[in-house]
Amino acid sequence: MWHFLADAGVWVDAGLSPTLGLSRVQEGLDGLLLDSRLSGQQRDGLVEEALRRDPRLPVIALLAAPRMAEAVRLGRLGASAALVFPEEPREAAESLWEALEANWTMQDQRPATPGDPFCALAGRSGSLRRVIDVARMIAPRSSTVLITGPTGTGKELLARAIHAASPRARGPWVAVNCGAIPAELIESEFFGHVKGAFTGAAAQRAGRFEQADGGTILLDEVGETPLEMQAKLLRVLQEREIQRVGGADTLPVDIRVIAATNCDLAEMVRRGRFREDLYYRLNVVPVELPSLAERIEDLPDLTARLLAKVCRREGLEPKRCSRETLDRLMLHGWPGNIRELENAVEKAVALSGSREQLFPSDFPLPSPIALDRDSPAGPGVDLPAGGLNYDAVVHGLELSLMQQALERAGGNKKRAAELLRIKRTTFTARWKALQEVE
């Protein structure tokens, strides 16, 4: 089989031990192939450990015979493919090549090199890839960019990546939160002032636009800019020059402007809260970041990235989420988007102590199941477009109901069982079983 792969241009390092194979993961592999002679336990462990070290690595398992249950289990663990190794090696090589090629195609759509500024944006969903494709195209230009999207989606992160990928990367990067500056100070903050311009102006001071000369300025939360200030921002965008408060001279500024907002600026224009001419000046290249719920398939990558970040900062050994945990997290709505996920990950790391693996109980999120008391069917759950892990959802629902019952009963299992309309012995047995799974 290796000869056929070599003929296709694939270099194969065959015959590695599990330990050596895992060590090569961190050196940068295109894919990891698991031998059919490995035991099921060995294979499962290798899949989990390889993906812990590199969550994006294509891991392909060879099976000695068609076993649907084993293939499904490997898929749930994160394996890219489980292939039956036939008697004809060419068929196995062709199947393997197709699996690798599919993963390479997906990898080619995401930032892969550590030096790529867009590596900071974790995920492989189509919606994120489209955003990054546009960002890559506009990064080398000087066009004004308007980034929109809900709070916590990473608008500043995207703006930084555009700056870092531009010819201005060696120039200044200046970020200004337009909604956090008091109205009486905003003009001085943006344009600077001369000595004696107002009480307390003991020395000349450069404003944010002047500080950004030769680089990029981010006008974050631009929708919060007061109306009287919007006219002055418009002049800067049109003329590329500023005038310090109290000064008579105009100063040219060489800047690239990126604006970001979670507001609907078009609607604000209709209501008279945002200048129409400024809106058109900012909206040269619009880029809309999707919410986390709209790219929920990116959650495993994002969670792995955030876990690595928190563990590195705290000086801890790397941690990872169990498959059931990821399934549970993907059912949450994440109204706070990536910022909410980051807070949840940080809390989970703190709650997990010295454990390497994180479980659903480490993420005290609201239950993803909504109970409908008026429905004769009882509890209901919306089925995500990508499907769900049935066992994990049922387990999560049962655990959540028992925890709530215990809380309301003050820890009294007899009373908790009565709240759930089951026998105390049944409650005790199920509670014990659930704790063992956790």
Short mmCIF file of C-alpha atoms in Angstrom, two decimals:
data_model
loop_
_atom_site.label_atom_id
_atom_site.label_comp_id
_atom_site.label_asym_id
_atom_site.label_seq_id
_atom_site.Cartn_x
_atom_site.Cartn_y
_atom_site.Cartn_z
CA MET A 1 0.00 0.00 0.00
CA TRP A 2 2.85 2.40 0.83
CA HIS A 3 4.22 2.05 -2.70
CA PHE A 4 0.94 3.21 -4.22
CA LEU A 5 0.85 6.21 -1.87
CA ALA A 6 4.47 7.05 -2.68
CA ASP A 7 3.63 6.98 -6.39
CA ALA A 8 0.91 9.55 -5.66
CA GLY A 9 3.49 11.84 -4.05
CA VAL A 10 2.74 11.01 -0.40
CA TRP A 11 5.75 10.45 1.83
CA VAL A 12 5.00 7.70 4.35
CA ASP A 13 6.92 7.07 7.56
CA ALA A 14 5.76 3.52 8.24
CA GLY A 15 6.21 1.15 11.14
CA LEU A 16 6.25 3.71 13.95
CA SER A 17 5.41 2.65 17.48
CA PRO A 18 2.41 4.38 19.09
CA THR A 19 4.75 6.45 21.28
CA LEU A 20 6.93 7.55 18.37
CA GLY A 21 3.89 8.21 16.19
CA LEU A 22 2.43 10.55 18.82
CA SER A 23 5.75 12.36 19.15
CA ARG A 24 5.67 13.05 15.39
CA VAL A 25 2.25 14.70 15.72
CA GLN A 26 3.78 17.78 17.30
CA GLU A 27 6.41 17.93 14.54
CA GLY A 28 3.67 18.58 11.98
CA LEU A 29 2.08 15.64 10.16
CA ASP A 30 -0.34 15.78 7.24
CA GLY A 31 -2.19 12.80 8.64
CA LEU A 32 -1.91 9.88 11.06
CA LEU A 33 -2.75 6.32 9.94
CA LEU A 34 -3.53 3.70 12.60
CA ASP A 35 -2.70 0.06 11.84
CA SER A 36 -5.51 -2.50 11.73
CA ARG A 37 -3.52 -4.75 14.11
CA LEU A 38 -3.95 -2.34 17.03
CA SER A 39 -6.45 -3.34 19.68
CA GLY A 40 -9.65 -1.32 19.93
CA GLN A 41 -8.51 0.19 23.24
CA GLN A 42 -5.12 1.16 21.78
CA ARG A 43 -6.75 2.69 18.71
CA ASP A 44 -9.26 4.73 20.74
CA GLY A 45 -6.52 6.01 23.02
CA LEU A 46 -4.31 7.01 20.10
CA VAL A 47 -7.15 8.89 18.38
CA GLU A 48 -7.93 10.87 21.55
CA GLU A 49 -4.28 11.63 22.36
CA ALA A 50 -3.36 12.61 18.79
CA LEU A 51 -6.31 15.01 18.59
CA ARG A 52 -5.48 16.44 22.00
CA ARG A 53 -2.04 17.35 20.65
CA ASP A 54 -3.37 18.63 17.32
CA PRO A 55 -7.18 19.03 17.15
CA ARG A 56 -7.04 19.56 13.36
CA LEU A 57 -4.96 16.48 12.49
CA PRO A 58 -6.63 14.02 10.07
CA VAL A 59 -6.57 10.66 11.90
CA ILE A 60 -7.49 7.63 9.78
CA ALA A 61 -8.00 4.17 11.27
CA LEU A 62 -7.70 0.90 9.36
CA LEU A 63 -10.03 -1.90 10.46
CA ALA A 64 -9.37 -5.58 9.85
CA ALA A 65 -13.06 -6.22 9.11
CA PRO A 66 -16.24 -4.16 8.60
CA ARG A 67 -17.44 -3.20 12.10
CA MET A 68 -20.08 -0.48 12.03
CA ALA A 69 -20.11 0.07 15.81
CA GLU A 70 -16.35 0.52 15.88
CA ALA A 71 -16.41 2.93 12.93
CA VAL A 72 -19.15 4.99 14.60
CA ARG A 73 -17.23 5.09 17.88
CA LEU A 74 -14.04 6.22 16.12
CA GLY A 75 -16.01 8.94 14.34
CA ARG A 76 -17.35 10.19 17.66
CA LEU A 77 -13.82 10.30 19.03
CA GLY A 78 -12.87 12.56 16.13
CA ALA A 79 -11.29 10.21 13.58
CA SER A 80 -11.55 11.52 10.01
CA ALA A 81 -12.23 8.07 8.54
CA ALA A 82 -12.32 4.38 9.44
CA LEU A 83 -11.38 2.22 6.43
CA VAL A 84 -11.55 -1.55 6.04
CA PHE A 85 -8.18 -2.86 4.91
CA PRO A 86 -9.03 -5.19 1.98
CA GLU A 87 -6.97 -7.93 0.46
CA GLU A 88 -6.16 -5.67 -2.51
CA PRO A 89 -3.75 -2.99 -1.22
CA ARG A 90 -4.39 -0.64 -4.15
CA GLU A 91 -8.03 -0.25 -3.05
CA ALA A 92 -6.94 0.65 0.48
CA ALA A 93 -4.41 3.13 -0.88
CA GLU A 94 -7.04 4.79 -3.06
CA SER A 95 -9.50 5.01 -0.16
CA LEU A 96 -6.78 6.41 2.07
CA TRP A 97 -5.78 8.95 -0.57
CA GLU A 98 -9.39 10.14 -0.89
CA ALA A 99 -9.68 10.58 2.88
CA LEU A 100 -6.41 12.53 3.06
CA GLU A 101 -7.32 14.64 0.05
CA ALA A 102 -10.66 15.57 1.62
CA ASN A 103 -8.89 16.72 4.77
CA TRP A 104 -6.22 18.60 2.82
CA THR A 105 -8.97 20.42 0.93
CA MET A 106 -10.48 21.47 4.24
CA GLN A 107 -7.06 22.48 5.59
CA ASP A 108 -6.30 24.56 2.51
CA GLN A 109 -9.32 26.69 3.43
CA ARG A 110 -8.01 27.60 6.85
CA PRO A 111 -4.91 29.42 8.08
CA ALA A 112 -2.30 26.71 8.52
CA THR A 113 1.06 28.36 9.12
CA PRO A 114 2.01 29.79 12.52
CA GLY A 115 3.17 33.02 10.82
CA ASP A 116 -0.23 33.59 9.22
CA PRO A 117 -2.02 36.47 11.04
CA PHE A 118 -5.37 34.77 10.43
CA CYS A 119 -4.29 31.75 12.52
CA ALA A 120 -5.74 33.63 15.49
CA LEU A 121 -9.23 32.97 14.10
CA ALA A 122 -9.85 29.34 15.04
CA GLY A 123 -12.37 27.38 13.01
CA ARG A 124 -13.01 25.65 9.72
CA SER A 125 -16.69 26.43 9.08
CA GLY A 126 -17.75 27.75 5.70
CA SER A 127 -19.08 31.00 7.20
CA LEU A 128 -15.77 31.79 8.90
CA ARG A 129 -13.74 30.76 5.87
CA ARG A 130 -15.71 33.20 3.72
CA VAL A 131 -14.94 36.00 6.17
CA ILE A 132 -11.23 35.14 6.16
CA ASP A 133 -11.15 34.89 2.36
CA VAL A 134 -12.52 38.43 2.09
CA ALA A 135 -10.15 39.67 4.80
CA ARG A 136 -7.15 38.19 2.99
CA MET A 137 -8.14 39.93 -0.25
CA ILE A 138 -8.57 43.35 1.32
CA ALA A 139 -5.61 43.23 3.73
CA PRO A 140 -3.04 44.51 1.18
CA ARG A 141 -5.29 47.46 0.21
CA SER A 142 -5.90 50.77 1.95
CA SER A 143 -9.70 50.53 1.74
CA THR A 144 -11.76 51.37 4.81
CA VAL A 145 -13.31 48.25 6.36
CA LEU A 146 -16.50 48.00 8.41
CA ILE A 147 -16.64 44.86 10.58
CA THR A 148 -20.06 44.03 11.99
CA GLY A 149 -21.31 41.20 14.18
CA PRO A 150 -22.71 40.45 17.63
CA THR A 151 -20.75 41.23 20.78
CA GLY A 152 -18.03 38.70 21.55
CA THR A 153 -17.52 37.36 18.01
CA GLY A 154 -13.91 38.55 17.65
CA LYS A 155 -14.23 41.78 15.66
CA GLU A 156 -11.06 43.31 17.11
CA LEU A 157 -9.18 40.05 16.55
CA LEU A 158 -10.14 40.13 12.86
CA ALA A 159 -9.17 43.79 12.59
CA ARG A 160 -5.74 43.04 14.10
CA ALA A 161 -5.25 40.19 11.62
CA ILE A 162 -6.08 42.48 8.68
CA HIS A 163 -3.52 45.02 9.96
CA ALA A 164 -0.89 42.32 10.53
CA ALA A 165 -1.39 40.96 6.99
CA SER A 166 -1.14 44.41 5.41
CA PRO A 167 1.85 46.46 4.20
CA ARG A 168 1.23 48.61 7.31
CA ALA A 169 2.03 45.73 9.67
CA ARG A 170 5.25 47.42 10.86
CA GLY A 171 3.37 50.65 11.49
CA PRO A 172 1.32 51.56 14.58
CA TRP A 173 -1.82 49.71 15.58
CA VAL A 174 -4.20 51.95 17.54
CA ALA A 175 -7.58 50.74 18.85
CA VAL A 176 -10.13 53.22 20.19
CA ASN A 177 -13.39 52.29 21.91
CA CYS A 178 -15.67 55.08 20.73
CA GLY A 179 -18.29 54.26 23.35
CA ALA A 180 -15.93 54.40 26.33
CA ILE A 181 -14.70 58.00 25.95
CA PRO A 182 -16.57 60.76 27.83
CA ALA A 183 -18.24 63.20 25.43
CA GLU A 184 -16.26 66.16 26.77
CA LEU A 185 -12.94 64.40 26.10
CA ILE A 186 -13.62 62.63 22.82
CA GLU A 187 -12.36 65.39 20.50
CA SER A 188 -9.08 65.72 22.39
CA GLU A 189 -8.75 61.93 22.51
CA PHE A 190 -9.11 61.60 18.75
CA PHE A 191 -7.26 64.70 17.55
CA GLY A 192 -4.98 65.69 20.42
CA HIS A 193 -4.55 69.24 21.73
CA VAL A 194 -2.03 72.05 21.95
CA LYS A 195 -0.68 73.43 25.21
CA GLY A 196 -3.23 75.69 26.90
CA ALA A 197 -6.14 74.55 24.71
CA PHE A 198 -8.28 74.09 27.83
CA THR A 199 -7.92 73.97 31.59
CA GLY A 200 -5.48 71.22 32.46
CA ALA A 201 -3.82 71.10 29.01
CA ALA A 202 -0.34 71.67 30.43
CA ALA A 203 1.44 70.23 27.39
CA GLN A 204 0.83 69.40 23.76
CA ARG A 205 -0.59 65.90 23.22
CA ALA A 206 -0.95 63.79 20.09
CA GLY A 207 -4.39 62.27 19.50
CA ARG A 208 -5.20 58.73 18.40
CA PHE A 209 -5.27 59.55 14.67
CA GLU A 210 -1.85 61.16 14.91
CA GLN A 211 -0.52 58.19 16.88
CA ALA A 212 -1.76 55.86 14.12
CA ASP A 213 0.09 57.75 11.36
CA GLY A 214 1.67 55.18 9.04
CA GLY A 215 -0.44 52.36 10.45
CA THR A 216 -4.03 51.33 11.20
CA ILE A 217 -6.65 52.76 13.54
CA LEU A 218 -9.61 50.69 14.75
CA LEU A 219 -12.74 52.66 15.61
CA ASP A 220 -14.39 50.07 17.83
CA GLU A 221 -18.07 50.47 18.71
CA VAL A 222 -18.23 53.27 16.13
CA GLY A 223 -22.02 53.30 16.43
CA GLU A 224 -21.64 54.83 19.91
CA THR A 225 -19.90 57.95 18.55
CA PRO A 226 -21.84 61.15 19.44
CA LEU A 227 -23.49 62.86 16.44
CA GLU A 228 -21.48 66.06 16.82
CA MET A 229 -18.26 64.03 16.64
CA GLN A 230 -19.39 62.10 13.57
CA ALA A 231 -19.01 65.18 11.33
CA LYS A 232 -15.38 65.54 12.41
CA LEU A 233 -14.69 61.85 11.80
CA LEU A 234 -16.14 62.27 8.32
CA ARG A 235 -13.67 65.07 7.59
CA VAL A 236 -10.73 62.88 8.62
CA LEU A 237 -11.93 60.10 6.32
CA GLN A 238 -12.40 62.51 3.42
CA GLU A 239 -9.32 64.70 3.78
CA ARG A 240 -6.91 62.45 5.71
CA GLU A 241 -5.91 65.39 7.88
CA ILE A 242 -6.58 66.47 11.46
CA GLN A 243 -6.49 69.63 13.54
CA ARG A 244 -5.50 69.50 17.19
CA VAL A 245 -7.91 71.06 19.69
CA GLY A 246 -6.84 74.68 20.18
CA GLY A 247 -4.49 74.58 17.20
CA ALA A 248 -4.64 76.38 13.86
CA ASP A 249 -2.55 74.04 11.71
CA THR A 250 -3.85 70.99 9.88
CA LEU A 251 -1.71 67.85 9.98
CA PRO A 252 -1.82 65.15 7.28
CA VAL A 253 -2.23 61.59 8.54
CA ASP A 254 -1.47 58.42 6.59
CA ILE A 255 -3.88 55.93 8.12
CA ARG A 256 -5.95 52.90 7.28
CA VAL A 257 -9.32 53.00 9.04
CA ILE A 258 -11.14 49.89 10.26
CA ALA A 259 -14.45 50.39 12.06
CA ALA A 260 -16.32 47.80 14.10
CA THR A 261 -19.79 47.72 15.60
CA ASN A 262 -22.48 45.40 16.89
CA CYS A 263 -25.14 47.96 15.89
CA ASP A 264 -27.22 48.04 12.73
CA LEU A 265 -25.80 51.30 11.35
CA ALA A 266 -28.24 51.36 8.43
CA GLU A 267 -31.14 51.31 10.90
CA MET A 268 -29.43 54.01 12.98
CA VAL A 269 -29.18 56.15 9.83
CA ARG A 270 -32.93 55.74 9.26
CA ARG A 271 -33.59 56.85 12.84
CA GLY A 272 -31.30 59.87 12.54
CA ARG A 273 -28.79 58.56 15.09
CA PHE A 274 -25.92 58.07 12.62
CA ARG A 275 -24.83 60.26 9.73
CA GLU A 276 -25.63 58.77 6.34
CA ASP A 277 -22.52 60.26 4.70
CA LEU A 278 -20.27 58.83 7.42
CA TYR A 279 -21.96 55.44 7.08
CA TYR A 280 -21.12 55.31 3.37
CA ARG A 281 -17.54 56.41 4.06
CA LEU A 282 -17.10 53.58 6.56
CA ASN A 283 -19.01 50.91 4.65
CA VAL A 284 -16.52 50.63 1.77
CA VAL A 285 -15.74 46.96 2.41
CA PRO A 286 -18.30 45.40 4.80
CA VAL A 287 -17.33 42.22 6.64
CA GLU A 288 -19.88 40.48 8.88
CA LEU A 289 -18.69 38.05 11.53
CA PRO A 290 -21.18 35.24 12.29
CA SER A 291 -22.29 34.45 15.81
CA LEU A 292 -20.91 31.31 17.46
CA ALA A 293 -24.33 29.66 17.09
CA GLU A 294 -24.09 30.20 13.32
CA ARG A 295 -20.74 28.41 13.18
CA ILE A 296 -21.20 25.95 16.02
CA GLU A 297 -19.08 23.36 14.16
CA ASP A 298 -16.08 25.55 15.08
CA LEU A 299 -16.68 25.04 18.80
CA PRO A 300 -14.27 22.07 19.22
CA ASP A 301 -11.42 24.03 17.60
CA LEU A 302 -12.23 27.15 19.60
CA THR A 303 -12.48 25.21 22.86
CA ALA A 304 -9.13 23.50 22.26
CA ARG A 305 -7.51 26.86 21.47
CA LEU A 306 -8.99 28.51 24.58
CA LEU A 307 -8.04 25.56 26.79
CA ALA A 308 -4.45 25.74 25.59
CA LYS A 309 -4.39 29.49 26.21
CA VAL A 310 -5.76 29.25 29.76
CA CYS A 311 -3.56 26.29 30.73
CA ARG A 312 -0.46 27.99 29.35
CA ARG A 313 -1.25 31.19 31.23
CA GLU A 314 -1.86 29.33 34.50
CA GLY A 315 1.19 27.07 34.08
CA LEU A 316 -0.96 23.91 33.97
CA GLU A 317 -0.60 20.69 32.02
CA PRO A 318 -2.79 20.67 28.87
CA LYS A 319 -6.44 19.74 29.40
CA ARG A 320 -9.03 18.46 26.95
CA CYS A 321 -12.77 17.99 26.77
CA SER A 322 -14.41 14.59 26.54
CA ARG A 323 -16.53 13.91 23.46
CA GLU A 324 -19.68 14.06 25.62
CA THR A 325 -18.60 17.47 26.93
CA LEU A 326 -18.17 18.88 23.42
CA ASP A 327 -21.57 17.47 22.42
CA ARG A 328 -23.13 19.20 25.43
CA LEU A 329 -21.37 22.50 24.70
CA MET A 330 -22.57 22.41 21.09
CA LEU A 331 -26.18 22.31 22.30
CA HIS A 332 -25.80 25.56 24.24
CA GLY A 333 -26.98 28.73 22.49
CA TRP A 334 -23.90 30.87 23.39
CA PRO A 335 -25.64 34.28 23.32
CA GLY A 336 -22.36 35.82 24.51
CA ASN A 337 -20.48 34.11 21.65
CA ILE A 338 -16.73 33.43 21.93
CA ARG A 339 -16.39 35.71 24.96
CA GLU A 340 -18.94 33.59 26.83
CA LEU A 341 -17.17 30.39 25.73
CA GLU A 342 -13.83 31.77 26.95
CA ASN A 343 -15.32 32.55 30.36
CA ALA A 344 -16.86 29.07 30.54
CA VAL A 345 -13.53 27.43 29.65
CA GLU A 346 -11.66 29.47 32.26
CA LYS A 347 -14.20 28.49 34.92
CA ALA A 348 -14.05 24.82 33.87
CA VAL A 349 -10.26 24.77 34.17
CA ALA A 350 -10.53 26.22 37.67
CA LEU A 351 -13.19 23.67 38.69
CA SER A 352 -11.39 20.65 37.24
CA GLY A 353 -8.43 20.76 39.60
CA SER A 354 -5.62 18.46 38.48
CA ARG A 355 -7.81 16.41 36.12
CA GLU A 356 -6.66 16.32 32.49
CA GLN A 357 -10.10 15.65 31.03
CA LEU A 358 -13.05 18.01 31.38
CA PHE A 359 -16.59 16.68 31.78
CA PRO A 360 -20.04 18.28 31.37
CA SER A 361 -20.20 18.87 35.13
CA ASP A 362 -17.20 21.24 34.79
CA PHE A 363 -19.35 23.51 32.62
CA PRO A 364 -22.35 24.56 34.77
CA LEU A 365 -24.38 25.83 31.82
CA PRO A 366 -28.19 25.95 31.64
CA SER A 367 -29.68 22.69 30.45
CA PRO A 368 -29.97 22.61 26.64
CA ILE A 369 -33.29 20.81 26.98
CA ALA A 370 -36.45 22.90 27.19
CA LEU A 371 -39.35 21.24 29.00
CA ASP A 372 -42.76 21.90 27.51
CA ARG A 373 -45.36 21.27 30.21
CA ASP A 374 -48.23 21.63 27.71
CA SER A 375 -46.86 19.01 25.35
CA PRO A 376 -48.21 15.48 25.78
CA ALA A 377 -44.80 14.25 24.67
CA GLY A 378 -43.17 15.99 27.63
CA PRO A 379 -39.59 17.18 27.24
CA GLY A 380 -38.46 18.29 23.79
CA VAL A 381 -35.19 19.31 22.19
CA ASP A 382 -34.43 20.96 18.87
CA LEU A 383 -32.33 18.70 16.66
CA PRO A 384 -29.29 20.68 15.37
CA ALA A 385 -28.63 20.62 11.62
CA GLY A 386 -25.49 18.57 12.20
CA GLY A 387 -27.25 16.02 14.43
CA LEU A 388 -26.37 15.28 18.04
CA ASN A 389 -25.05 12.60 20.37
CA TYR A 390 -28.24 10.93 21.61
CA ASP A 391 -26.61 9.26 24.62
CA ALA A 392 -24.96 12.51 25.71
CA VAL A 393 -28.20 14.49 25.45
CA VAL A 394 -30.25 11.92 27.38
CA HIS A 395 -27.49 11.63 29.96
CA GLY A 396 -27.33 15.43 30.29
CA LEU A 397 -31.09 15.75 30.69
CA GLU A 398 -31.31 13.02 33.34
CA LEU A 399 -28.36 14.42 35.28
CA SER A 400 -29.73 17.97 35.10
CA LEU A 401 -33.18 16.93 36.35
CA MET A 402 -31.72 14.92 39.24
CA GLN A 403 -29.39 17.76 40.24
CA GLN A 404 -32.28 20.24 40.23
CA ALA A 405 -34.45 17.87 42.24
CA LEU A 406 -31.72 17.41 44.84
CA GLU A 407 -31.20 21.17 45.10
CA ARG A 408 -34.91 21.80 45.64
CA ALA A 409 -35.09 18.95 48.15
CA GLY A 410 -32.10 20.24 50.10
CA GLY A 411 -30.13 17.09 49.34
CA ASN A 412 -32.88 14.75 50.55
CA LYS A 413 -32.99 11.89 48.02
CA LYS A 414 -36.41 10.67 49.16
CA ARG A 415 -37.94 14.11 48.53
CA ALA A 416 -35.98 14.48 45.24
CA ALA A 417 -37.40 11.14 44.06
CA GLU A 418 -40.92 12.32 44.90
CA LEU A 419 -40.40 15.48 42.81
CA LEU A 420 -39.48 13.27 39.84
CA ARG A 421 -42.33 10.81 40.50
CA ILE A 422 -39.97 7.84 40.85
CA LYS A 423 -39.12 5.45 43.69
CA ARG A 424 -36.31 6.40 46.05
CA THR A 425 -34.43 3.19 45.18
CA THR A 426 -34.67 4.02 41.47
CA PHE A 427 -33.39 7.54 42.11
CA THR A 428 -30.46 6.28 44.18
CA ALA A 429 -29.47 3.68 41.59
CA ARG A 430 -29.69 6.09 38.66
CA TRP A 431 -27.83 8.83 40.56
CA LYS A 432 -25.01 6.43 41.38
CA ALA A 433 -24.81 5.27 37.75
CA LEU A 434 -24.70 8.84 36.46
CA GLN A 435 -21.93 9.75 38.88
CA GLU A 436 -19.87 6.77 37.71
CA VAL A 437 -20.22 7.93 34.09
CA GLU A 438 -19.20 11.45 35.05
#
